[in-house]
Short mmCIF file of C-alpha atoms and ligand atoms in Angstrom, two decimals:
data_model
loop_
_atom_site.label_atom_id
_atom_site.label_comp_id
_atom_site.label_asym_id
_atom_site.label_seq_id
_atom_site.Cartn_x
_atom_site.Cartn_y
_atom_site.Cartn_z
CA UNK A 162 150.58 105.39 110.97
CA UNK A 163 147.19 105.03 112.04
CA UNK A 164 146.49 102.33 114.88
CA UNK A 165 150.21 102.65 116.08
CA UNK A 166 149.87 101.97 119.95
CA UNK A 167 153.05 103.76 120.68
CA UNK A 168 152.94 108.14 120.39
CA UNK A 169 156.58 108.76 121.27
CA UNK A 170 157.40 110.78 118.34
CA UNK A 171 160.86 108.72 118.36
CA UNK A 172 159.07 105.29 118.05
CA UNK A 173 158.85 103.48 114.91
CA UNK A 174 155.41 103.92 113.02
CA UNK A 175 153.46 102.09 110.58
CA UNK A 176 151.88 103.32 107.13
CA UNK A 177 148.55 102.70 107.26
CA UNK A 178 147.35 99.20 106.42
CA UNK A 179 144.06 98.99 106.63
CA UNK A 180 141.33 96.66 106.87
CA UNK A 181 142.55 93.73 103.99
CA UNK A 182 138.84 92.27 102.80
CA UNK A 183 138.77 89.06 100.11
CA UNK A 184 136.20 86.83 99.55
CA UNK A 185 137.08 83.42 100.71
CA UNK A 186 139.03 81.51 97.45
CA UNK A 187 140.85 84.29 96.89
CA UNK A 188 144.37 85.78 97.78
CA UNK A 189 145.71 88.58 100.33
CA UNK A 190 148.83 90.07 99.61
CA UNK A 191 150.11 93.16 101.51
CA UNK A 192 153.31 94.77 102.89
CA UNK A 193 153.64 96.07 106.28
CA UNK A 194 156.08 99.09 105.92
CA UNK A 195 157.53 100.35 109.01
CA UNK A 196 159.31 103.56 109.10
CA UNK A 197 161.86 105.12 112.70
CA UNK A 198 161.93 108.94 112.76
CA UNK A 199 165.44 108.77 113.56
CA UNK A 200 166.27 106.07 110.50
CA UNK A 201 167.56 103.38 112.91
CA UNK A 202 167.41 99.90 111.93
CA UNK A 203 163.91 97.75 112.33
CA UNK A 204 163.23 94.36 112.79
CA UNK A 205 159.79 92.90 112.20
CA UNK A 206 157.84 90.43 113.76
CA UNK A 207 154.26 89.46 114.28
CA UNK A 208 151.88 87.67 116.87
CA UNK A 209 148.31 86.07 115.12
CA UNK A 210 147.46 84.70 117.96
CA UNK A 211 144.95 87.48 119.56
CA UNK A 212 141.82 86.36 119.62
CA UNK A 213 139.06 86.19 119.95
CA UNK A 214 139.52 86.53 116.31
CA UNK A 215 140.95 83.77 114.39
CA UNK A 216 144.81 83.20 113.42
CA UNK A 217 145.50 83.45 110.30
CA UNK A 218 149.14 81.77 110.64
CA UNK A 219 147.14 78.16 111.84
CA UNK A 220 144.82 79.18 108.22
CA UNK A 221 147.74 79.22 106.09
CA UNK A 222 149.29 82.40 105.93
CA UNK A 223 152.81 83.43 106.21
CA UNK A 224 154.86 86.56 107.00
CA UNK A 225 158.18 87.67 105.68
CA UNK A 226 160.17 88.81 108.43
CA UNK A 227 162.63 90.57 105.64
CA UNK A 228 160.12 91.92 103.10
CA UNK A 229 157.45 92.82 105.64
CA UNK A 230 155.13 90.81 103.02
CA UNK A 231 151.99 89.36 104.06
CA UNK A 232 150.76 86.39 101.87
CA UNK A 233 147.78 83.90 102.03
CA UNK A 234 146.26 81.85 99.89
CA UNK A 235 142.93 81.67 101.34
CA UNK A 236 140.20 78.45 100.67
CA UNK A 237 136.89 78.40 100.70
CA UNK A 238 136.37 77.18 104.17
CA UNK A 239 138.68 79.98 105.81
CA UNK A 240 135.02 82.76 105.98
CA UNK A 241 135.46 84.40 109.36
CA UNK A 242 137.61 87.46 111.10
CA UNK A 243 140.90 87.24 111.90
CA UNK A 244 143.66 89.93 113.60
CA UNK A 245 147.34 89.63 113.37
CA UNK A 246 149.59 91.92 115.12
CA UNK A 247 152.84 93.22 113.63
CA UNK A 248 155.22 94.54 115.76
CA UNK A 249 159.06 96.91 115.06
CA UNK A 250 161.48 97.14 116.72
CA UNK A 251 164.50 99.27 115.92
CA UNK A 252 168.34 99.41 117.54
CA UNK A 253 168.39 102.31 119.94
CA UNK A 254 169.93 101.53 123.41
CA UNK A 255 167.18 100.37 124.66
CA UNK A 256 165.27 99.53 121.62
CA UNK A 257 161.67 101.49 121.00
CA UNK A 258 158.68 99.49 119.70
CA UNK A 259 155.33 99.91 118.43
CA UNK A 260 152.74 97.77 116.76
CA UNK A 261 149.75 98.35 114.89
CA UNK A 262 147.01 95.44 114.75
CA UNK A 263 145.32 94.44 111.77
CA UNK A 264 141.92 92.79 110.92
CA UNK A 265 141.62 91.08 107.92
CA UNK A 266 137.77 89.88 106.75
CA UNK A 267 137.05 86.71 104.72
CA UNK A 268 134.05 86.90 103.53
CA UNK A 269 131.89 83.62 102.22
CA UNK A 270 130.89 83.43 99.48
CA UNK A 271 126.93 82.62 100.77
CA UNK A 272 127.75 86.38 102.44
CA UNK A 273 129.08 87.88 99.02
CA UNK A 274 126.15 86.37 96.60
CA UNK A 275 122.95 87.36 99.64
CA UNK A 276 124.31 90.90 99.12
CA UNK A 277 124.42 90.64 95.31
CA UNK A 278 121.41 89.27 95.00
CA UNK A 279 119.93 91.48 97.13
CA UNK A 280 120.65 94.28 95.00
CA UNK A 281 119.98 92.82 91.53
CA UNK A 282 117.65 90.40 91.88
CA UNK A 283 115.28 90.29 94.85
CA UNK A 284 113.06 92.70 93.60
CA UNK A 285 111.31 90.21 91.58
CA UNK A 286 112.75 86.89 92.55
CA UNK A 287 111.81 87.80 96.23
CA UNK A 288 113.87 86.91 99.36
CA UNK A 289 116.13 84.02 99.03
CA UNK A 290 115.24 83.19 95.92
CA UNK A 291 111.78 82.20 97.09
CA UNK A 292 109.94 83.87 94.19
CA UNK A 293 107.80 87.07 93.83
CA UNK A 294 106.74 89.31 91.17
CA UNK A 295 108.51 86.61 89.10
CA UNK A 296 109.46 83.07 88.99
CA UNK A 297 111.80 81.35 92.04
CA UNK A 298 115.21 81.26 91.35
CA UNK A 299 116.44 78.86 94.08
CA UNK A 300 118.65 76.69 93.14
CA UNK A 301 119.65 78.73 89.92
CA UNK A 302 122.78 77.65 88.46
CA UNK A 303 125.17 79.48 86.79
CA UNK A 304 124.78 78.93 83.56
CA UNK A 305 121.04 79.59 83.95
CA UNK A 306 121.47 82.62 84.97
CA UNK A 307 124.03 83.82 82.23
CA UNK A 308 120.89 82.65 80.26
CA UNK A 309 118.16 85.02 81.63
CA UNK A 310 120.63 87.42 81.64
CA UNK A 311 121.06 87.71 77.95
CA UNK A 312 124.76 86.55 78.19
CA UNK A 313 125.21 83.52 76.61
CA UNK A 314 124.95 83.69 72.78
CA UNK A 315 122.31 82.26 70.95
CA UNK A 316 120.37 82.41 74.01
CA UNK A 317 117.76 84.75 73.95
CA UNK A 318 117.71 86.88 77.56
CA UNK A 319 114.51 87.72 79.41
CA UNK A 320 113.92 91.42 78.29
CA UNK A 321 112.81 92.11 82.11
CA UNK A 322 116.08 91.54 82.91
CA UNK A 323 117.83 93.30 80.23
CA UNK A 324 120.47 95.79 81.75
CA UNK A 325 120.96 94.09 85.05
CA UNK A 326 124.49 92.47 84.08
CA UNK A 327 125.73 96.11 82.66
CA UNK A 328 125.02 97.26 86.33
CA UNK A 329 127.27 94.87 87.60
CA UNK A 330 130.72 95.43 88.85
CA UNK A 331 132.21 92.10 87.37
CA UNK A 332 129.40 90.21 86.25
CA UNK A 333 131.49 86.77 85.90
CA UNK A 334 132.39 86.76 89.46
CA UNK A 335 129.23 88.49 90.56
CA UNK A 336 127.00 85.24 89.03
CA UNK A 337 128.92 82.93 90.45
CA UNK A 338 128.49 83.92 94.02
CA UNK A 339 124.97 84.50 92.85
CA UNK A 340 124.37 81.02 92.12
CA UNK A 341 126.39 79.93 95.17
CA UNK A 342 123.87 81.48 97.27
CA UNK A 343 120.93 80.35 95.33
CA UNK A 344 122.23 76.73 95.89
CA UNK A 345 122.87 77.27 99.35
CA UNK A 346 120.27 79.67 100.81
CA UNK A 347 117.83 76.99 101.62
CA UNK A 348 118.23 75.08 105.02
CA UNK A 349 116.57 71.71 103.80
CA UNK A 350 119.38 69.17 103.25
CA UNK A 351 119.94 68.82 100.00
CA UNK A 352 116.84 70.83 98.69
CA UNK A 353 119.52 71.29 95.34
CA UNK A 354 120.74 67.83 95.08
CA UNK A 355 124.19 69.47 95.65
CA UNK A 356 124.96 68.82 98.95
C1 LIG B 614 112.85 93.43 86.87
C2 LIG B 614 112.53 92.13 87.41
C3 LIG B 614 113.63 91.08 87.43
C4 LIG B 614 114.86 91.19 88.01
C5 LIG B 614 115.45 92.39 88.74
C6 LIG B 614 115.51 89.92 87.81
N1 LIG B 614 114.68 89.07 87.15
FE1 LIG B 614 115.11 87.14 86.70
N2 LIG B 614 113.34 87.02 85.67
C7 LIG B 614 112.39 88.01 85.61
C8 LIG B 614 111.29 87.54 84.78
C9 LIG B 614 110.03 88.34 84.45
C10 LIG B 614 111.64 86.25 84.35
C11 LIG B 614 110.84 85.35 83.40
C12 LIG B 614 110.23 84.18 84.12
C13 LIG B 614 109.31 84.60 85.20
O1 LIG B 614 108.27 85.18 84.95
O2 LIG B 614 109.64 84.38 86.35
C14 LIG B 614 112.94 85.96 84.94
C15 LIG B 614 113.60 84.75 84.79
C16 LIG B 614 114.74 84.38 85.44
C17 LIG B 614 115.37 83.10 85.38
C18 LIG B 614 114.88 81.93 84.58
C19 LIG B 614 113.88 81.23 85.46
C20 LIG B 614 113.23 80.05 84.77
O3 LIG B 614 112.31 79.49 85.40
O4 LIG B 614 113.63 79.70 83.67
C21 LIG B 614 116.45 83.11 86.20
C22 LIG B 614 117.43 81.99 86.46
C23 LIG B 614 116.51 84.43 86.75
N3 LIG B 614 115.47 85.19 86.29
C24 LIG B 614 117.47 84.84 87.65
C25 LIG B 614 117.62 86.17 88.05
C26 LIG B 614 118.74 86.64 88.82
C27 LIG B 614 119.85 85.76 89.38
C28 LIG B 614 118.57 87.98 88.96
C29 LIG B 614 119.52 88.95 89.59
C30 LIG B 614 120.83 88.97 88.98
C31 LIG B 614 117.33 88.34 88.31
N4 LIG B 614 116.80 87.22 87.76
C32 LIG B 614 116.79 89.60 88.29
C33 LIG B 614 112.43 89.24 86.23
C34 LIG B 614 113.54 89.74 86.89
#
């Protein structure tokens, strides 16, 4: 019931929701369960239009009134912070409401791949990709990176960098938004040929 902007202890309340997070591609789902002390009947509803964070109705995402379920199918392009407010109402004479406001964070996947990288790689491959103790990496690709890594059979790995995928939380995912941000990192149009 956290974030519930009414106290009355007859109001409806909210389990706690809190803070949905997905990297931009991917999918939110949750459900928004409301609960009135007194078991009256609730009816929910919802405002995304708060600003100054972004609606994520006008991205694509829907609410279901009836199932209190929250669903979006989020692209690439949708990066950012957005709030949505979801309000109940129950059936006492008059009716008692309360709502609880939610942000939801999209991260890119530039965002998701600098912190990766960060972690696993810029030791040697210095900032952005730029090069260090070892060679520069910008512009890595996928694949070339599975490579060094030791990953792809047949391929021997670079024994500097042995261990450094069995560190990571899901190394499929983890490469890819690697590789995004190696791609994108530098400023100079098309300094990849990929853009
Ligand atoms: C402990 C140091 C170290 C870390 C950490 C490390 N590397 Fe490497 N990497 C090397 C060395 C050494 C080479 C061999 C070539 C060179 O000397 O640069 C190499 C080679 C590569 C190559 C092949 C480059 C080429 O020119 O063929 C890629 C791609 C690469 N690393 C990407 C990464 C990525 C992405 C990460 C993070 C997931 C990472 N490396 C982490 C040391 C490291």
């Amino acid at each position: 019931m956290s974030g519930d902007n009414n106290s009355d202890p007859s109001a409806p309340y909210f389990n706690s929701i809190g803070t949905p997070t997905e990297v931009a591609g991917e999918s939110i789902n949750f459900t928004v369960v409301a609960n009135d002390p007194n078991g009256m009947n609730l009816t929910l509803s919802f405002d995304g239009n708060l600003g100054p964070n972004l609606n994520p109705f006008t991205a694509g995402a829907s609410f279901d009134t009836f199932s209190g379920n929250f669903t979006w199918a989020t692209d690439v392009n949708d990066a950012g912070t957005y709030s949505v407010r979801f309000i109940a109402t129950n059936n006492a004479v008059p009716p008692q409401s309360s709502h609880v406001d939610v942000t939801i964070r999209v991260l890119s996947l530039t965002e998701v791949g600098q912190t990766l990288y960060i972690m696993h790689c810029q030791n040697c491959h210095g900032a952005n990709g730029a090069g260090g103790s070892a060679s520069l990496v910008q512009c890595s690709t996928e694949i070339s990176i599975r490579e060094a890594l030791g990953l792809v059979q047949g391929v021997g790995g670079v024994s500097a960098m042995s261990g450094i995928a069995g560190q990571m939380d899901s190394p499929t995912s983890d490469i890819q938004a690697i590789a995004y941000f190696l791609q994108n990192v530098n400023p100079t149009p098309n300094f990849c040929g990929n853009n």
